[in-house]
Amino acid sequence: MPKHINVALIGNPNTGKTSVFNALTGLNQKVGNYPGITVEKKEGLCKLPRGVKAHIIDLPGTYSLNASSLDENVVIELLLNKNDKDYPDVAVVVSDVENLKRNLLLYTQIKDLQIPTILVINMSDRMAYKGIHLDIPYLEEQLQTKIALISTRKGKGIDQLKTLIANFKELPTTPCLNASEIDPEYFTRLKKAFPNQLVYKLWLVITQDVNFGKIDRNEVDALQSFKTKSKADLKRLQQKETIKRYQFINDTLKKGQTIDLKSAKDLRIKLDRILTHKVWGYLIFFAILLVLFQAIYDWTEVPMDFIDSTFASLSEWTKNVLPEGAFTNLLAEGIIPGLGGIVIFIPQIAFLFLIISILEESGYMSRVVFLMDRIMRRFGLSGKSVVPLISGTACAIPAIMATRNIESWKERLITILVTPFTTCSARLPVYLIIISLVIPQGRVLGLSYQALTLMLLYLIGFGTAIFSAWILNKVLKIKSKSFFVVEMPNYKLPLVKNVALTVLEKTKSFVFGAGKIILAISIVLWFLASYGPSDDFNNAEEIVTTSYASENISSEELQQKIASHKLEHSFIGITGRAIEPAIRPLGYDWKIGIAIVSSFAAREVFVGTLATIYSVGSDEEETIKNRMAGEVNPILGGPLFNFASGISLLLFYAFAMQCMSTLAIVKRETNSWKWPMLQLVIMSAFAYIVALIAYQLLI
Ligand code: GDP
Ligand code: MG
């Protein structure tokens, strides 16, 4: 008896695989990626009767073994590769009692691979409601397997399932139908050529367009001779196979399943009619969005402020307690604020996913996706891109994490790439101060110019996202089938356990995935802002004190002047000066340059950096606004922040990728540095060009 058996959970999307997985593993699970691709891999441990331990994998949802997406490839590659360390000792096919017919297609295919297979029929709690009756012994006999009729919602049948898994050796491995009948001559020939191989496995290898690098090369070569049939012929045979399978399933269900429609209730039909209505559907959806937003903004403010002030006091405390020195500074000004910069996002991330997973669990999200899909598809996006694009107005990080449920890799990638264009809340402080400086206060039709400008910036952000999606859709040559299965799960009360685990998992994956990168860049930026190469930096206190010796200024003011002098001569300050020639055509001076460089970490740093440079306390907004208003353009004279340079700055911040956290999360989600770097370069270049044109036209 092996102590560790491999169990693979396989099934159509939405049949409850993840719920079964959660029921079996509880908190003993981890989430990663399959090597080299971005499909999520969930695995966990489960203790079974008689001391058997099982290693369980929750495989991506798949409709059949005829791969049409990256997710499905994962399943097939695993099932065809006996040498894979995850190759299942037993396959658990999870099906939904309400969609047995469609679900069983995959089951019969897996049976043909002669892997010991258990059929789980989930959602048994829905049977009474839908008037469904099953003859389990008959089904077990026809399907050549053991069946576990369970409900993860009610926690029923899980123990029986565990027992079945532990006794997997007793399962028959015979196929339940003879697929080779679709072309007996061809299959007999195949069998003769590879007497030691499973014919169905060979057939899959011949017809699939997936990566079979893991399979024996000789076999693949030998198989070439069997690809003599044209692609169209193979396709026709595949269709014949599918039809044959459905015939078998229909016959089986005819006797094994009875549905008494009269006892079924039709609340679902009424709800669907309203929620996917051409007018009401959209209105309800936007109302829900409004609430979602309001909630993300309002309800996370308190915890975020709390985290902010806690980390500020922690850093203050560290400075007071530890001896003065480089290490203390690193800790107090680099590491602690860096950690704070990660933790501060947790409330928004947790909250967004709480709401999204409730919407998903309840079945409502599928209606929204259905509703939006037609519109979004025109731009190369998916109906599921709606949520990320909208959550992006709060923060791009949870938004990009919310793209995970988009099946098509291309659509998901495009959504990830364009989401940072939507106006996130970190842009607001920058927008607000610049708008108040350069946009006149008048009104048109009762609407203030300033408010209109802000709204316009939101629209520009959203428009650019959609437009660049359209371009990316034309440019990106990624083979990724975009399939849209109109499938509406039933309305349900969300399972608390599923919701809680989703929130926990997303938060964890943010903290450990993107967090590391954010922390590292914070430390680097801290170093660049706190050290400088010249005497000007090292002797800042002396220099500033001497030059203001004759003037009567308070010690607080003096400290601010010193900080300003230091920042000016730090590495960041030097960089800001160095890029001045490049940003002068945009209407900026080196001080703005420093603010742009240091706000690479996070846009909202812009205002704070200017405050330091102009040596004003960062919380006195009025003062910094006055200071900015009084700044003179060193070359042209006149105010530095005028209409032309103001608009140019607004546009720069609208388009530039000034957010390392977003870059970190894109790296995490795409599993490569290529996409975040491309995003950084293209968005920055675009921002630069637009800002340049705007300034040159307006000046
Ligand atoms: P997966 O896509 O196969 O991983 O399926 P999930 O585990 O995410 O579940 C899909 C939906 O079915 C979720 O909304 C679950 O809450 C719901 N669900 C899962 N198990 C049951 C069950 O036993 N009864 C009912 N009524 N719903 C369930
Ligand atoms: Mg799942």
mmCIF file of C-alpha atoms in Angstrom, residues 25-217:
data_model
loop_
_atom_site.group_PDB
_atom_site.id
_atom_site.type_symbol
_atom_site.label_atom_id
_atom_site.label_comp_id
_atom_site.label_asym_id
_atom_site.label_seq_id
_atom_site.Cartn_x
_atom_site.Cartn_y
_atom_site.Cartn_z
ATOM 1 C CA THR A 25 -7.852 19.506 1.826
ATOM 2 C CA GLY A 26 -9.155 22.334 3.999
ATOM 3 C CA LEU A 27 -6.237 24.635 4.674
ATOM 4 C CA ASN A 28 -3.630 22.083 3.623
ATOM 5 C CA GLN A 29 -3.316 23.549 0.170
ATOM 6 C CA LYS A 30 -0.985 25.641 -1.870
ATOM 7 C CA VAL A 31 -1.429 27.549 -5.068
ATOM 8 C CA GLY A 32 1.259 27.947 -7.682
ATOM 9 C CA ASN A 33 1.650 27.929 -11.420
ATOM 10 C CA TYR A 34 2.323 25.126 -13.828
ATOM 11 C CA PRO A 35 5.952 25.477 -14.915
ATOM 12 C CA GLY A 36 6.395 28.019 -17.687
ATOM 13 C CA ILE A 37 2.751 28.973 -18.083
ATOM 14 C CA THR A 38 0.353 31.058 -16.097
ATOM 15 C CA VAL A 39 -2.343 28.514 -15.479
ATOM 16 C CA GLU A 40 -2.991 28.266 -11.784
ATOM 17 C CA LYS A 41 -2.038 25.007 -10.078
ATOM 18 C CA LYS A 42 -3.739 24.082 -6.846
ATOM 19 C CA GLU A 43 -2.550 21.142 -4.827
ATOM 20 C CA GLY A 44 -3.143 19.927 -1.320
ATOM 21 C CA LEU A 45 -2.986 17.014 1.073
ATOM 22 C CA CYS A 46 -5.784 14.872 2.433
ATOM 23 C CA LYS A 47 -5.829 12.137 5.045
ATOM 24 C CA LEU A 48 -7.874 9.120 4.004
ATOM 25 C CA PRO A 49 -9.167 6.103 5.940
ATOM 26 C CA ARG A 50 -6.608 3.446 6.904
ATOM 27 C CA GLY A 51 -3.788 5.969 7.174
ATOM 28 C CA VAL A 52 -3.565 6.558 3.443
ATOM 29 C CA LYS A 53 -2.457 10.040 2.461
ATOM 30 C CA ALA A 54 -3.489 11.612 -0.803
ATOM 31 C CA HIS A 55 -1.876 14.380 -2.774
ATOM 32 C CA ILE A 56 -4.748 16.142 -4.499
ATOM 33 C CA ILE A 57 -4.594 18.385 -7.558
ATOM 34 C CA ASP A 58 -7.455 20.633 -8.579
ATOM 35 C CA LEU A 59 -7.025 20.639 -12.350
ATOM 36 C CA PRO A 60 -8.334 23.497 -14.503
ATOM 37 C CA GLY A 61 -11.881 23.076 -15.766
ATOM 38 C CA THR A 62 -12.080 21.318 -19.103
ATOM 39 C CA TYR A 63 -14.973 20.291 -21.317
ATOM 40 C CA SER A 64 -13.243 17.433 -23.064
ATOM 41 C CA LEU A 65 -9.871 15.935 -23.814
ATOM 42 C CA ASN A 66 -9.844 17.732 -27.160
ATOM 43 C CA ALA A 67 -7.815 20.693 -26.069
ATOM 44 C CA SER A 68 -8.873 24.152 -27.074
ATOM 45 C CA SER A 69 -7.205 26.254 -24.395
ATOM 46 C CA LEU A 70 -4.067 26.465 -22.337
ATOM 47 C CA ASP A 71 -5.980 25.222 -19.314
ATOM 48 C CA GLU A 72 -7.164 22.135 -21.127
ATOM 49 C CA ASN A 73 -3.661 21.400 -22.381
ATOM 50 C CA VAL A 74 -2.535 21.115 -18.791
ATOM 51 C CA VAL A 75 -5.072 18.388 -18.137
ATOM 52 C CA ILE A 76 -4.248 16.394 -21.251
ATOM 53 C CA GLU A 77 -0.509 16.670 -20.857
ATOM 54 C CA LEU A 78 -0.790 15.334 -17.340
ATOM 55 C CA LEU A 79 -3.083 12.444 -18.259
ATOM 56 C CA LEU A 80 -0.904 11.354 -21.156
ATOM 57 C CA ASN A 81 2.364 11.471 -19.314
ATOM 58 C CA LYS A 82 2.887 8.543 -16.976
ATOM 59 C CA ASN A 83 6.259 9.943 -15.966
ATOM 60 C CA ASP A 84 4.820 13.161 -14.583
ATOM 61 C CA LYS A 85 5.266 13.211 -10.832
ATOM 62 C CA ASP A 86 1.631 14.270 -10.568
ATOM 63 C CA TYR A 87 0.310 11.478 -12.815
ATOM 64 C CA PRO A 88 -2.845 10.362 -11.033
ATOM 65 C CA ASP A 89 -3.197 6.973 -9.380
ATOM 66 C CA VAL A 90 -6.858 7.755 -9.431
ATOM 67 C CA ALA A 91 -8.874 10.328 -11.346
ATOM 68 C CA VAL A 92 -11.871 11.878 -9.665
ATOM 69 C CA VAL A 93 -14.228 13.253 -12.289
ATOM 70 C CA VAL A 94 -16.482 15.849 -10.715
ATOM 71 C CA SER A 95 -19.849 16.396 -12.356
ATOM 72 C CA ASP A 96 -22.873 18.519 -11.615
ATOM 73 C CA VAL A 97 -26.090 16.598 -11.160
ATOM 74 C CA GLU A 98 -27.949 19.160 -13.250
ATOM 75 C CA ASN A 99 -25.593 18.869 -16.221
ATOM 76 C CA LEU A 100 -24.787 15.192 -16.143
ATOM 77 C CA LYS A 101 -25.144 14.696 -19.871
ATOM 78 C CA ARG A 102 -22.550 17.276 -20.818
ATOM 79 C CA ASN A 103 -20.299 16.378 -17.887
ATOM 80 C CA LEU A 104 -20.172 12.697 -18.753
ATOM 81 C CA LEU A 105 -18.500 13.302 -22.119
ATOM 82 C CA LEU A 106 -15.216 14.042 -20.399
ATOM 83 C CA TYR A 107 -15.781 11.135 -18.038
ATOM 84 C CA THR A 108 -16.053 8.595 -20.864
ATOM 85 C CA GLN A 109 -12.884 9.944 -22.444
ATOM 86 C CA ILE A 110 -10.911 9.614 -19.243
ATOM 87 C CA LYS A 111 -12.250 6.112 -18.775
ATOM 88 C CA ASP A 112 -10.705 5.229 -22.138
ATOM 89 C CA LEU A 113 -7.293 6.132 -20.786
ATOM 90 C CA GLN A 114 -7.720 3.260 -18.329
ATOM 91 C CA ILE A 115 -6.918 5.338 -15.308
ATOM 92 C CA PRO A 116 -8.874 4.193 -12.217
ATOM 93 C CA THR A 117 -11.702 6.712 -12.187
ATOM 94 C CA ILE A 118 -14.289 7.685 -9.610
ATOM 95 C CA LEU A 119 -17.346 9.608 -10.696
ATOM 96 C CA VAL A 120 -18.428 12.307 -8.279
ATOM 97 C CA ILE A 121 -21.927 13.615 -8.820
ATOM 98 C CA ASN A 122 -21.973 16.885 -6.952
ATOM 99 C CA MET A 123 -24.741 19.296 -5.933
ATOM 100 C CA SER A 124 -27.029 16.514 -4.821
ATOM 101 C CA ASP A 125 -28.788 19.146 -2.720
ATOM 102 C CA ARG A 126 -30.283 20.463 -5.972
ATOM 103 C CA MET A 127 -31.925 17.183 -6.894
ATOM 104 C CA ALA A 128 -35.140 17.591 -4.960
ATOM 105 C CA TYR A 129 -35.445 21.157 -6.156
ATOM 106 C CA LYS A 130 -35.070 20.109 -9.774
ATOM 107 C CA GLY A 131 -37.027 16.899 -9.501
ATOM 108 C CA ILE A 132 -34.031 14.722 -10.444
ATOM 109 C CA HIS A 133 -33.838 11.031 -9.497
ATOM 110 C CA LEU A 134 -30.825 8.810 -10.115
ATOM 111 C CA ASP A 135 -30.476 5.035 -10.210
ATOM 112 C CA ILE A 136 -26.957 4.863 -8.842
ATOM 113 C CA PRO A 137 -26.366 1.054 -9.035
ATOM 114 C CA TYR A 138 -27.488 1.088 -12.684
ATOM 115 C CA LEU A 139 -25.244 4.046 -13.498
ATOM 116 C CA GLU A 140 -22.293 2.408 -11.724
ATOM 117 C CA GLU A 141 -22.759 -0.674 -13.819
ATOM 118 C CA GLN A 142 -23.103 1.151 -17.142
ATOM 119 C CA LEU A 143 -20.280 3.589 -16.438
ATOM 120 C CA GLN A 144 -18.000 0.861 -15.039
ATOM 121 C CA THR A 145 -17.102 2.777 -11.912
ATOM 122 C CA LYS A 146 -17.985 3.736 -8.362
ATOM 123 C CA ILE A 147 -20.098 6.831 -7.894
ATOM 124 C CA ALA A 148 -20.031 9.242 -4.973
ATOM 125 C CA LEU A 149 -23.212 11.285 -4.820
ATOM 126 C CA ILE A 150 -22.207 14.302 -2.782
ATOM 127 C CA SER A 151 -23.041 17.867 -1.893
ATOM 128 C CA THR A 152 -20.120 20.022 -0.847
ATOM 129 C CA ARG A 153 -22.623 22.652 0.123
ATOM 130 C CA LYS A 154 -24.290 20.393 2.655
ATOM 131 C CA GLY A 155 -21.079 18.506 3.417
ATOM 132 C CA LYS A 156 -22.708 15.237 2.360
ATOM 133 C CA GLY A 157 -20.917 12.236 0.886
ATOM 134 C CA ILE A 158 -17.381 13.517 1.452
ATOM 135 C CA ASP A 159 -16.507 10.615 3.755
ATOM 136 C CA GLN A 160 -17.819 8.122 1.228
ATOM 137 C CA LEU A 161 -15.669 9.793 -1.411
ATOM 138 C CA LYS A 162 -12.617 9.510 0.832
ATOM 139 C CA THR A 163 -13.260 5.807 1.308
ATOM 140 C CA LEU A 164 -13.655 5.294 -2.435
ATOM 141 C CA ILE A 165 -10.359 7.070 -3.074
ATOM 142 C CA ALA A 166 -8.570 5.006 -0.444
ATOM 143 C CA ASN A 167 -9.887 1.830 -2.103
ATOM 144 C CA PHE A 168 -9.003 2.922 -5.611
ATOM 145 C CA LYS A 169 -7.320 -0.400 -6.342
ATOM 146 C CA GLU A 170 -10.759 -2.012 -6.554
ATOM 147 C CA LEU A 171 -11.934 0.236 -9.379
ATOM 148 C CA PRO A 172 -12.351 -1.327 -12.803
ATOM 149 C CA THR A 173 -10.158 0.194 -15.491
ATOM 150 C CA THR A 174 -12.230 -1.022 -18.394
ATOM 151 C CA PRO A 175 -13.505 1.594 -20.833
ATOM 152 C CA CYS A 176 -17.262 2.051 -20.876
ATOM 153 C CA LEU A 177 -17.633 2.200 -24.641
ATOM 154 C CA ASN A 178 -15.613 1.196 -27.653
ATOM 155 C CA ALA A 179 -14.392 4.372 -29.274
ATOM 156 C CA SER A 180 -12.413 2.635 -31.999
ATOM 157 C CA GLU A 181 -15.639 1.726 -33.757
ATOM 158 C CA ILE A 182 -15.555 5.105 -35.441
ATOM 159 C CA ASP A 183 -13.003 3.713 -37.912
ATOM 160 C CA PRO A 184 -12.257 0.068 -37.097
ATOM 161 C CA GLU A 185 -9.751 -0.394 -39.905
ATOM 162 C CA TYR A 186 -7.633 2.581 -38.871
ATOM 163 C CA PHE A 187 -7.693 1.698 -35.189
ATOM 164 C CA THR A 188 -6.779 -1.934 -35.824
ATOM 165 C CA ARG A 189 -3.799 -0.769 -37.821
ATOM 166 C CA LEU A 190 -2.802 1.519 -34.983
ATOM 167 C CA LYS A 191 -3.092 -1.266 -32.460
ATOM 168 C CA LYS A 192 -0.884 -3.517 -34.577
ATOM 169 C CA ALA A 193 1.807 -0.882 -34.945
ATOM 170 C CA PHE A 194 1.933 -0.144 -31.195
ATOM 171 C CA PRO A 195 0.920 -3.336 -29.449
ATOM 172 C CA ASN A 196 2.061 -2.064 -26.060
ATOM 173 C CA GLN A 197 0.204 1.199 -26.151
ATOM 174 C CA LEU A 198 -3.316 2.314 -25.405
ATOM 175 C CA VAL A 199 -5.042 2.996 -28.680
ATOM 176 C CA TYR A 200 -7.055 5.865 -27.305
ATOM 177 C CA LYS A 201 -3.951 7.553 -25.977
ATOM 178 C CA LEU A 202 -2.348 7.261 -29.424
ATOM 179 C CA TRP A 203 -5.476 8.678 -30.987
ATOM 180 C CA LEU A 204 -5.300 11.701 -28.694
ATOM 181 C CA VAL A 205 -1.650 12.236 -29.535
ATOM 182 C CA ILE A 206 -2.442 12.079 -33.251
ATOM 183 C CA THR A 207 -5.331 14.495 -33.120
ATOM 184 C CA GLN A 208 -4.171 16.989 -30.530
ATOM 185 C CA ASP A 209 -2.189 20.074 -31.182
ATOM 186 C CA VAL A 210 -0.642 20.204 -27.734
ATOM 187 C CA ASN A 211 2.870 20.080 -26.435
ATOM 188 C CA PHE A 212 3.891 16.478 -26.175
ATOM 189 C CA GLY A 213 7.569 17.099 -25.567
ATOM 190 C CA LYS A 214 7.311 14.932 -22.502
ATOM 191 C CA ILE A 215 6.347 11.872 -24.494
ATOM 192 C CA ASP A 216 8.835 9.414 -25.877
ATOM 193 C CA ARG A 217 10.264 10.912 -29.089
#
